[in-house]
């Protein structure tokens, strides 16, 4: 498959001196589902703004579908769809009117446009609410309408900036299914950014993890997980100062256990990596017991993208817990 996006040594420094993107390079092939996974402030939106011709880069070279972002932005805009973190929906208009309006912006002819709008309402399962005002839509419906509105002109490449942030888990799942369908059945190349590991893992066939404006690692989710090459065991224990039970002591004990390949600090305890973690858990329990350190939890897991992020940055991606607001039915986020 030919390349559809080529980025070389891209740097973005904002007016106030913030280096939001710090020398990144990557290529995306036609038909690919590509993901940028990284925490808040990593540089994801900045990169998307440059690739979608909304922001002039500081330096580096960027081509989209063979067009240079600086010289041929009009050509790029014709073939891309962009879903930003802010919605483009007009709440006072119906779903159908919103889509029609988008078509007018794109100067589509009315009979063709009418057909396309019907097609999209069907594709996004919005037929039943097509003639209701968007303000009455649920969060999930709004996202679907948002998605439909960037598909009106049949783009071959979609940019999705955190498409499911703020959605409840069920609506998130529904959006994932639509995105997969667009990629597989409509053969649309996808560039998605996310803070959610599960989202990157589920959707992206190729992935770059971005942190502080730099790409720390790229590959398929499977390749990345194999790279850690080990299961992990998360341990927590009573950290009693008077008994001098510090992380250091626990680390020393773990370091002496055969099969342990790496030990990292993680929130409230330690994460231990080992080839066959299942087998060494009894050894760990015995060793801690012998040293009179009381284990409060032992969790075993196969590698996740979170482990990759931890390995390359020494930190964890903050996971966001979605909490339903019992009064308004609106979802708010609580940081963990
Ligand atoms: P992400 O989308 O991954 O959360 P952003 O690309 O929005 O990250 O931001 C990357 C960095 O650039 C952050 O430190 C952010 O505060 C900073 N930044 C974003 N937009 C601007 C701006 N217009 N001016 C100055 N700094 C900015
Ligand atoms: Mg962003």
Coordinates of C-alpha atoms and ligand atoms in Angstrom, one line a residue:
X1 CA 0.0 0.0 0.0
X2 CA 1.3 3.5 -0.9
X3 CA 2.0 6.0 1.8
X4 CA -0.7 8.5 2.5
X5 CA 1.0 10.5 5.2
X6 CA 4.7 11.2 5.5
X7 CA 6.1 13.3 8.4
X8 CA 9.8 14.0 8.7
X9 CA 11.5 15.8 11.6
X10 CA 8.4 17.7 12.5
X11 CA 8.9 20.4 15.1
X12 CA 6.3 22.8 16.6
X13 CA 7.2 25.6 18.9
X14 CA 4.4 27.9 20.0
X15 CA 4.8 31.6 20.3
X16 CA 5.3 31.4 24.1
X17 CA 8.2 29.0 23.6
X18 CA 6.3 25.7 24.3
X19 CA 7.9 22.9 22.3
X20 CA 4.7 20.9 21.7
X21 CA 6.2 18.6 19.0
X22 CA 9.8 17.8 19.3
X23 CA 11.2 16.2 16.1
X24 CA 8.8 13.4 15.2
X25 CA 8.9 11.3 12.0
X26 CA 6.4 8.6 10.9
X27 CA 4.6 7.3 7.8
X28 CA 1.1 6.0 7.4
X29 CA 0.0 3.8 4.6
X30 CA -3.3 3.9 2.7
X31 CA -6.0 1.9 4.5
X32 CA -4.2 1.8 7.8
X33 CA -5.7 2.4 11.2
X34 CA -3.0 4.4 12.9
X35 CA -3.1 5.6 16.4
X36 CA -1.3 8.2 18.5
X37 CA -1.5 7.2 22.1
X38 CA -0.3 9.6 24.8
X39 CA -1.3 11.5 27.9
X40 CA -2.8 15.0 28.0
X41 CA -0.3 17.6 26.7
X42 CA 1.7 15.0 24.7
X43 CA 1.4 16.9 21.4
X44 CA -1.3 14.9 19.8
X45 CA -3.7 17.7 18.9
X46 CA -0.9 19.9 17.7
X47 CA 0.3 17.2 15.3
X48 CA -3.3 16.8 14.0
X49 CA -3.7 20.5 13.5
X50 CA -0.5 20.6 11.4
X51 CA -1.5 17.6 9.3
X52 CA -4.9 19.0 8.6
X53 CA -3.5 22.3 7.5
X54 CA -5.0 24.3 10.5
X55 CA -1.7 25.2 11.9
X56 CA 1.6 26.2 10.2
X57 CA 4.5 24.1 11.5
X58 CA 7.8 25.5 12.8
X59 CA 10.0 23.1 10.8
X60 CA 10.1 19.7 9.2
X61 CA 8.3 18.3 6.2
X62 CA 4.8 16.9 6.0
X63 CA 2.9 15.5 3.0
X64 CA -0.6 14.2 3.0
X65 CA -1.7 12.2 -0.1
X66 CA 1.4 13.5 -1.8
X67 CA 0.5 17.1 -1.2
X68 CA 2.7 19.5 0.7
X69 CA 0.9 21.0 3.8
X70 CA 2.4 24.4 3.2
X71 CA 2.0 24.6 -0.5
X72 CA -1.1 22.7 -1.3
X73 CA -3.5 22.9 1.7
X74 CA -6.6 23.2 -0.4
X75 CA -6.0 19.9 -2.1
X76 CA -5.5 18.2 1.3
X77 CA -8.7 19.7 2.7
X78 CA -10.7 18.2 -0.1
X79 CA -9.8 14.6 0.7
X80 CA -9.7 14.6 4.5
X81 CA -12.3 14.7 7.3
X82 CA -11.4 16.1 10.7
X83 CA -13.1 15.4 14.0
X84 CA -11.6 17.8 16.5
X85 CA -12.2 17.8 20.2
X86 CA -14.8 20.5 19.8
X87 CA -18.0 19.5 18.1
X88 CA -19.1 21.1 14.8
X89 CA -22.8 20.3 15.3
X90 CA -25.3 23.1 15.5
X91 CA -27.7 22.1 18.4
X92 CA -30.6 24.1 16.9
X93 CA -30.6 22.2 13.7
X94 CA -31.8 18.7 13.1
X95 CA -29.4 15.9 12.3
X96 CA -30.4 16.0 8.6
X97 CA -30.0 19.8 8.5
X98 CA -26.6 19.6 10.1
X99 CA -25.4 17.1 7.5
X100 CA -26.9 19.1 4.6
X101 CA -25.2 22.3 5.9
X102 CA -21.8 20.5 5.8
X103 CA -22.5 19.5 2.2
X104 CA -23.2 23.1 1.3
X105 CA -19.9 24.1 2.8
X106 CA -18.4 21.5 0.5
X107 CA -20.3 22.9 -2.5
X108 CA -22.0 19.6 -3.2
X109 CA -24.9 19.5 -5.6
X110 CA -28.3 19.1 -4.0
X111 CA -29.5 15.8 -5.5
X112 CA -26.2 14.1 -4.8
X113 CA -26.1 15.7 -1.3
X114 CA -29.6 14.5 -0.5
X115 CA -28.6 10.9 -1.3
X116 CA -25.4 11.2 0.7
X117 CA -27.1 12.5 3.7
X118 CA -29.6 9.7 3.7
X119 CA -26.8 7.2 3.3
X120 CA -24.9 8.7 6.3
X121 CA -28.0 8.8 8.5
X122 CA -28.4 5.1 7.8
X123 CA -24.7 4.3 8.3
X124 CA -24.7 6.0 11.7
X125 CA -28.1 4.7 12.7
X126 CA -29.6 8.1 13.0
X127 CA -32.6 7.7 10.7
X128 CA -35.1 7.7 13.5
X129 CA -33.9 11.0 15.0
X130 CA -32.9 12.6 11.7
X131 CA -35.5 15.3 11.9
X132 CA -35.1 16.0 15.6
X133 CA -33.0 18.9 16.8
X134 CA -29.5 17.8 17.8
X135 CA -29.8 19.4 21.2
X136 CA -32.0 16.5 22.2
X137 CA -29.5 13.9 21.1
X138 CA -27.7 11.7 23.6
X139 CA -23.9 12.0 23.9
X140 CA -23.4 9.0 21.8
X141 CA -25.8 10.2 19.1
X142 CA -24.0 13.6 19.0
X143 CA -20.7 11.9 18.4
X144 CA -22.3 9.8 15.6
X145 CA -23.7 12.9 14.0
X146 CA -20.4 14.6 14.4
X147 CA -18.7 11.7 12.7
X148 CA -21.4 11.7 9.9
X149 CA -20.8 15.4 9.3
X150 CA -17.2 14.9 8.5
X151 CA -18.0 12.1 6.1
X152 CA -20.4 14.1 3.8
X153 CA -17.8 14.8 1.1
X154 CA -16.5 11.2 1.1
X155 CA -13.0 11.8 2.5
X156 CA -10.4 9.0 2.1
X157 CA -8.6 10.0 5.2
X158 CA -10.1 10.7 8.6
X159 CA -8.4 12.5 11.5
X160 CA -10.1 11.8 14.9
X161 CA -8.8 13.7 17.9
X162 CA -9.8 11.7 21.0
X163 CA -13.1 10.7 19.5
X164 CA -14.4 8.9 22.6
X165 CA -13.1 11.1 25.4
X166 CA -16.0 11.9 27.8
X167 CA -18.2 9.2 26.5
X168 CA -19.6 6.4 28.7
X169 CA -18.2 3.0 28.1
X170 CA -21.2 1.7 26.1
X171 CA -21.3 4.7 23.7
X172 CA -17.5 4.3 23.4
X173 CA -18.0 0.7 22.2
X174 CA -20.6 1.8 19.7
X175 CA -18.3 4.5 18.3
X176 CA -15.5 1.9 18.0
X177 CA -17.7 -0.3 15.9
X178 CA -18.5 2.5 13.5
X179 CA -14.8 3.5 13.2
X180 CA -13.9 -0.1 12.4
X181 CA -16.6 -0.3 9.8
X182 CA -15.4 3.0 8.2
X183 CA -11.9 1.6 8.0
X184 CA -12.7 -1.9 6.8
X185 CA -15.8 -1.4 4.6
X186 CA -15.3 2.1 3.3
X187 CA -11.5 1.7 3.1
X188 CA -10.9 5.1 4.9
X189 CA -7.5 5.6 6.3
X190 CA -7.7 6.5 10.0
X191 CA -5.5 8.7 12.1
X192 CA -6.7 8.6 15.7
X193 CA -5.4 10.1 18.9
X194 CA -6.3 8.7 22.3
X195 CA -5.4 8.7 25.9
X196 CA -7.1 5.3 26.3
X197 CA -4.9 2.2 26.0
X198 CA -8.0 0.0 25.5
X199 CA -9.0 2.1 22.6
X200 CA -5.6 2.0 20.9
X201 CA -5.3 -1.7 21.5
X202 CA -8.7 -2.4 20.1
X203 CA -8.6 -0.2 17.0
X204 CA -5.1 0.5 15.8
X205 CA -3.1 -1.8 13.7
X206 CA -0.2 0.5 14.0
X207 CA 0.6 2.8 16.9
X208 CA 3.0 5.4 18.1
X209 CA 3.2 6.3 21.7
X210 CA 3.8 10.0 22.1
X211 CA 5.0 11.8 25.3
X212 CA 6.3 15.3 25.7
X213 CA 6.3 15.9 22.0
X214 CA 8.4 12.9 21.2
X215 CA 7.5 9.4 19.8
X216 CA 8.8 7.0 22.3
X217 CA 8.0 3.8 20.4
X218 CA 6.0 2.6 17.4
X219 CA 4.6 -0.7 16.2
X220 CA 1.5 -2.8 16.2
X221 CA -0.1 -3.3 19.7
X222 CA 1.0 -6.9 19.5
X223 CA 4.6 -6.1 18.6
X224 CA 4.8 -3.5 21.4
X225 CA 3.5 -6.0 24.0
X226 CA 5.8 -8.6 22.8
X227 CA 8.6 -6.2 23.3
X228 CA 8.0 -6.0 27.0
X229 CA 8.2 -9.7 26.6
X230 CA 7.1 -10.4 30.1
X231 CA 4.2 -10.8 32.3
X232 CA 3.8 -8.3 35.1
X233 CA 3.0 -8.7 38.8
X234 CA 1.7 -5.7 40.7
X235 CA 2.5 -5.8 44.3
X236 CA 1.5 -3.7 47.2
X237 CA 2.4 -4.2 50.9
X238 CA 2.2 -2.5 54.2
X239 CA 4.8 0.2 54.1
X240 CA 5.5 0.6 57.8
X241 CA 8.3 3.2 58.3
X242 CA 9.1 1.9 61.8
X243 CA 9.8 -1.6 60.5
X244 CA 11.9 0.0 57.8
X245 CA 9.9 -1.6 55.1
X246 CA 10.7 0.6 52.2
X247 CA 10.4 0.1 48.5
X248 CA 14.2 -0.3 48.5
X249 CA 14.0 -3.4 50.8
X250 CA 11.2 -4.9 48.8
X251 CA 13.2 -4.3 45.6
X252 CA 16.2 -6.1 47.0
X253 CA 14.1 -9.1 47.9
X254 CA 12.6 -9.2 44.5
X255 CA 16.0 -8.8 42.8
X256 CA 17.1 -12.0 44.4
X257 CA 14.2 -14.0 42.9
X258 CA 15.1 -16.1 39.9
X259 CA 13.2 -15.1 36.7
X260 CA 12.6 -11.5 37.6
X261 CA 13.7 -9.3 34.7
X262 CA 12.7 -5.8 35.8
X263 CA 11.3 -4.0 38.9
X264 CA 9.6 -0.6 38.6
X265 CA 7.9 1.7 41.1
X266 CA 4.2 2.0 40.4
X267 CA 1.5 3.7 42.3
X268 CA 1.5 2.5 45.8
X269 CA 3.8 -0.5 45.2
X270 CA 6.0 -2.2 42.7
X271 CA 5.6 -3.8 39.3
X272 CA 7.7 -6.8 38.7
X273 CA 8.3 -8.3 35.3
X274 CA 9.1 -11.9 34.7
X275 CA 9.0 -14.4 31.8
X276 CA 6.8 -16.8 33.7
X277 CA 5.2 -14.7 36.3
X278 CA 2.7 -17.4 37.3
X279 CA 5.5 -19.6 38.5
X280 CA 7.4 -17.1 40.6
X281 CA 4.4 -15.7 42.6
X282 CA 4.8 -18.4 45.2
X283 CA 8.5 -17.5 45.5
X284 CA 7.7 -13.9 46.0
X285 CA 5.1 -14.6 48.6
X286 CA 7.5 -16.9 50.5
X287 CA 10.3 -14.3 50.3
X288 CA 8.2 -11.5 51.6
X289 CA 6.8 -13.7 54.4
X290 CA 10.3 -14.6 55.5
X291 CA 11.2 -10.9 55.8
X292 CA 7.9 -10.3 57.6
X293 CA 6.6 -7.9 55.0
X294 CA 2.9 -8.1 54.7
X295 CA 1.6 -8.2 51.2
X296 CA -1.7 -6.5 50.7
X297 CA -2.2 -7.3 47.1
X298 CA -0.7 -9.3 44.3
X299 CA -2.0 -8.8 40.8
X300 CA -0.9 -10.8 37.8
X301 CA -1.3 -9.6 34.2
X302 CA -0.1 -10.2 30.7
X303 CA 1.6 -7.3 29.0
X304 CA -0.6 -4.3 28.3
X305 CA 0.2 -1.0 26.5
X306 CA 0.3 0.6 29.9
X307 CA 3.4 -1.5 30.6
X308 CA 4.9 -0.3 27.4
X309 CA 4.3 3.3 28.4
X310 CA 5.7 2.7 31.8
X311 CA 8.8 1.0 30.4
X312 CA 9.6 3.9 28.1
X313 CA 8.6 6.9 30.2
X314 CA 8.9 5.6 33.8
X315 CA 5.3 6.8 34.3
X316 CA 1.8 5.4 33.8
X317 CA -0.8 6.8 31.5
X318 CA -3.4 8.1 33.7
X319 CA -6.6 6.2 33.3
X320 CA -9.8 7.9 33.4
X321 CA -12.8 6.5 35.1
X322 CA -16.1 7.3 33.7
X323 CA -18.7 8.1 36.3
X324 CA -22.3 8.5 35.6
X325 CA -23.8 11.6 37.1
X326 CA -27.0 10.3 38.8
X327 CA -28.9 13.6 38.3
X328 CA -28.2 14.8 34.8
X329 CA -27.3 11.5 33.1
X330 CA -24.2 13.4 32.0
X331 CA -20.9 11.7 32.3
X332 CA -18.1 13.3 34.1
X333 CA -14.5 12.1 34.5
X334 CA -12.7 11.3 37.6
X335 CA -8.9 11.1 37.5
X336 CA -7.4 8.0 39.1
Ligands
LIG1 P1 -2.5 16.8 23.5 O1 -3.4 17.0 22.4 O2 -1.6 15.5 23.4 O3 -3.1 16.9 24.8 P2 -1.5 19.4 22.7 O4 -0.9 19.2 21.3 O5 -2.8 20.0 22.8 O6 -1.4 18.0 23.4 O7 -0.4 20.2 23.5 C1 0.9 20.0 23.6 C2 1.6 21.0 24.4 O8 1.5 22.3 23.8 C3 1.0 21.2 25.8 O9 2.1 21.5 26.7 C4 0.1 22.4 25.6 O10 -0.1 23.1 26.8 C5 0.9 23.2 24.6 N1 0.0 24.1 23.7 C6 -1.1 23.6 23.0 N2 -1.6 24.7 22.3 C7 -0.8 25.8 22.6 C8 -0.9 27.1 22.1 N3 -1.8 27.6 21.3 N4 0.1 28.0 22.7 C9 1.0 27.5 23.5 N5 1.1 26.2 24.0 C10 0.2 25.4 23.5
LIG2 MG1 -5.5 17.1 22.5

